[in-house]
Amino acid sequence: MKIISVVGARPQFIKAAMLSMTLAKHPEITHLHLDTGQHYSPEMAELFFEELDYRPDFDLKVGSGTHGCQTGKAMMGIEEILLKETPHLVIVYGDTNATLAGALSAVKLHIPVAHVEAGLRSFNRRMPEEINRIVTDSVSDLLFCPTPTAVTNLKNEGRKEGVIHTGDILLDTLQYFLPKARERSDVLNRLKINNESFWLLTMHRPHNVDEVGKLKRVLTALGSQDHPRIIFPCHPRTTATIKNIPDKALDHIEIILPVSYLDFLILENNAELILTDSGGVQREAYFLARPCLTLREETEWPETLENGWNRLVGTDPEQITEGVRQKKSPMIEPDLTLFGDGYAQEKILQALLSL
Ligand code: UD1
Ligand code: UDP
């Protein structure tokens, strides 16, 4: 069986690298990787390929652009490769423009599509990702759901065929790579963090970071807390806006380039508090039992809110202050069974082998 995974963005490299290792143990499966090139800066792409020993077979070099431009260019390139390679199945991951382009290109060529991270909904159609999720799920044959909520969302939309509750492959990935990160990462030394508390911040949602005034308000709100060091590995989208914020408003924040996955796991695991608008980082905070404030009004991952490990604070300074005040670790441990306990890739593999 020939399978092509379509990837393009940082979180997809991480998940596809994990699944790739599992599928590689099965000689009856040929698994190729097609990178649309949506993420291309060295710290968003090459850093991951090297560290995860993951090298896509095709690179479309689509780069940045408007949604139509990025998705359209990716579809043109994906179609050409699918026509040449004639895979039995295309796998897409998550909710980016690369996900949408991969799913649409495949379904139009009558190639079955499997969606890893199917069924997630924010119910906010102004998020580009929400549109990508809805369209991708609607054309996918296999819907690999990471959580019970994702299964319920699809059920509520009337989807029955092909819905498989696999658990979250990001948990498998974390469990596999965390011991390696502990062995190999020197990020705490590099950042001169010696057993002291720090907060870890990431932001990249257009709604939060594209407008200078809004981003400045959030960063200023963090500065007005009683805070330890705040480390901010900054996504390139956010860097572009930060250039227009006066240095004085950023004094209290240590802005660094995005770090590798192993380095990031170590930072998360040692952070006193994680503040983020990322889907992946919210879950990793939960998996690692680190308190998290999500700088959004809603989440596709409500399981992380259980027992207060994750709190939705949006970008309102008062809510951020209240979240910081309540940041202590809850007494009840995170429930990893809600995310499949680390067996997602095994369940995905079994579903693929039974095709
Ligand atoms: C994309 C996904 C988002 C995902 C995120 C993961 C869509 C619609 N959005 O958002 O769902 O959470 O990836 O990180 O697909 N840029 C660079 N170098 C890069 C990549 C981006 O400089 O390697 C800059 C460019 O200025 C670009 C901007 O970041 O215009 C946004 O990049 P883009 O890939 O369009 O969206 P993300 O915000 O990264
Ligand atoms: N990540 C990383 N380096 C960083 C920031 C994040 O390796 O500097 C990893 C993080 O561990 C998680 C993934 O990137 O697995 C999340 O990606 P991102 O926040 O870009 O996208 P999202 O999950 O919101 O789609």
PDB file of C-alpha atoms in Angstrom, residues 1-7 12 19 23 31 87-95 98-100 102-104 106-107 110-119 133 135-145 159 161-164 166 347-349 351-353 355:
ATOM      1  CA  MET A   1       0.000   0.000   0.000  1.00  0.00           C
ATOM      2  CA  LYS A   2       1.347   3.409  -0.960  1.00  0.00           C
ATOM      3  CA  ILE A   3       0.495   6.320   1.345  1.00  0.00           C
ATOM      4  CA  ILE A   4       1.374   9.990   0.943  1.00  0.00           C
ATOM      5  CA  SER A   5       1.359  12.264   3.996  1.00  0.00           C
ATOM      6  CA  VAL A   6       0.821  15.925   3.152  1.00  0.00           C
ATOM      7  CA  VAL A   7       2.491  18.311   5.615  1.00  0.00           C
ATOM      8  CA  GLN A  12       2.626  18.661  11.159  1.00  0.00           C
ATOM      9  CA  LEU A  19       3.652   8.228  12.413  1.00  0.00           C
ATOM     10  CA  LEU A  23       4.638   2.839   9.558  1.00  0.00           C
ATOM     11  CA  HIS A  31       4.969   5.998   3.110  1.00  0.00           C
ATOM     12  CA  PRO A  87      -1.059   6.520  -3.835  1.00  0.00           C
ATOM     13  CA  HIS A  88      -3.811   4.368  -2.306  1.00  0.00           C
ATOM     14  CA  LEU A  89      -4.353   6.896   0.467  1.00  0.00           C
ATOM     15  CA  VAL A  90      -3.462  10.456   1.435  1.00  0.00           C
ATOM     16  CA  ILE A  91      -3.016  11.392   5.108  1.00  0.00           C
ATOM     17  CA  VAL A  92      -3.501  14.986   6.230  1.00  0.00           C
ATOM     18  CA  TYR A  93      -2.901  16.401   9.719  1.00  0.00           C
ATOM     19  CA  GLY A  94      -4.630  19.121  11.703  1.00  0.00           C
ATOM     20  CA  ASP A  95      -6.154  22.228  10.230  1.00  0.00           C
ATOM     21  CA  ALA A  98      -1.637  22.403   3.764  1.00  0.00           C
ATOM     22  CA  THR A  99      -4.281  20.107   5.330  1.00  0.00           C
ATOM     23  CA  LEU A 100      -7.046  21.609   3.216  1.00  0.00           C
ATOM     24  CA  GLY A 102      -3.991  17.904   0.561  1.00  0.00           C
ATOM     25  CA  ALA A 103      -7.545  16.764   1.252  1.00  0.00           C
ATOM     26  CA  LEU A 104      -9.135  18.631  -1.669  1.00  0.00           C
ATOM     27  CA  ALA A 106      -6.801  13.913  -3.188  1.00  0.00           C
ATOM     28  CA  VAL A 107     -10.598  13.694  -3.089  1.00  0.00           C
ATOM     29  CA  HIS A 110     -10.786   9.895  -6.064  1.00  0.00           C
ATOM     30  CA  ILE A 111      -7.962   9.038  -3.689  1.00  0.00           C
ATOM     31  CA  PRO A 112      -9.211   8.211  -0.159  1.00  0.00           C
ATOM     32  CA  VAL A 113      -8.232  10.711   2.539  1.00  0.00           C
ATOM     33  CA  ALA A 114      -7.424  10.025   6.192  1.00  0.00           C
ATOM     34  CA  HIS A 115      -7.560  13.003   8.558  1.00  0.00           C
ATOM     35  CA  VAL A 116      -5.447  12.897  11.708  1.00  0.00           C
ATOM     36  CA  GLU A 117      -7.001  15.262  14.319  1.00  0.00           C
ATOM     37  CA  ALA A 118     -10.478  15.020  12.803  1.00  0.00           C
ATOM     38  CA  GLY A 119     -13.614  16.324  14.493  1.00  0.00           C
ATOM     39  CA  ARG A 133     -11.332  21.490   9.630  1.00  0.00           C
ATOM     40  CA  VAL A 135     -14.059  21.091   4.770  1.00  0.00           C
ATOM     41  CA  THR A 136     -11.320  18.520   5.397  1.00  0.00           C
ATOM     42  CA  ASP A 137     -13.570  16.375   7.590  1.00  0.00           C
ATOM     43  CA  SER A 138     -16.367  16.538   5.048  1.00  0.00           C
ATOM     44  CA  VAL A 139     -14.188  15.055   2.268  1.00  0.00           C
ATOM     45  CA  SER A 140     -12.214  12.584   4.410  1.00  0.00           C
ATOM     46  CA  ASP A 141     -12.915   8.845   4.390  1.00  0.00           C
ATOM     47  CA  LEU A 142     -11.127   8.066   7.648  1.00  0.00           C
ATOM     48  CA  LEU A 143     -11.622  10.472  10.530  1.00  0.00           C
ATOM     49  CA  PHE A 144      -9.027   9.807  13.213  1.00  0.00           C
ATOM     50  CA  CYS A 145     -10.409  11.575  16.287  1.00  0.00           C
ATOM     51  CA  ARG A 159     -21.057  11.743  10.457  1.00  0.00           C
ATOM     52  CA  GLU A 161     -18.873   6.329   8.484  1.00  0.00           C
ATOM     53  CA  GLY A 162     -15.133   6.234   9.033  1.00  0.00           C
ATOM     54  CA  VAL A 163     -15.098   7.870  12.480  1.00  0.00           C
ATOM     55  CA  ILE A 164     -12.354   6.225  14.564  1.00  0.00           C
ATOM     56  CA  THR A 166      -7.686   6.924  18.041  1.00  0.00           C
ATOM     57  CA  LYS A 347      -4.759   2.610  16.452  1.00  0.00           C
ATOM     58  CA  ILE A 348      -4.067   4.597  13.289  1.00  0.00           C
ATOM     59  CA  LEU A 349      -1.755   1.831  12.075  1.00  0.00           C
ATOM     60  CA  ALA A 351      -6.979   1.184  10.778  1.00  0.00           C
ATOM     61  CA  LEU A 352      -4.563   1.555   7.847  1.00  0.00           C
ATOM     62  CA  LEU A 353      -3.609  -2.134   7.845  1.00  0.00           C
ATOM     63  CA  LEU A 355      -7.938  -1.123   4.512  1.00  0.00           C
TER      64      LEU A 355
END
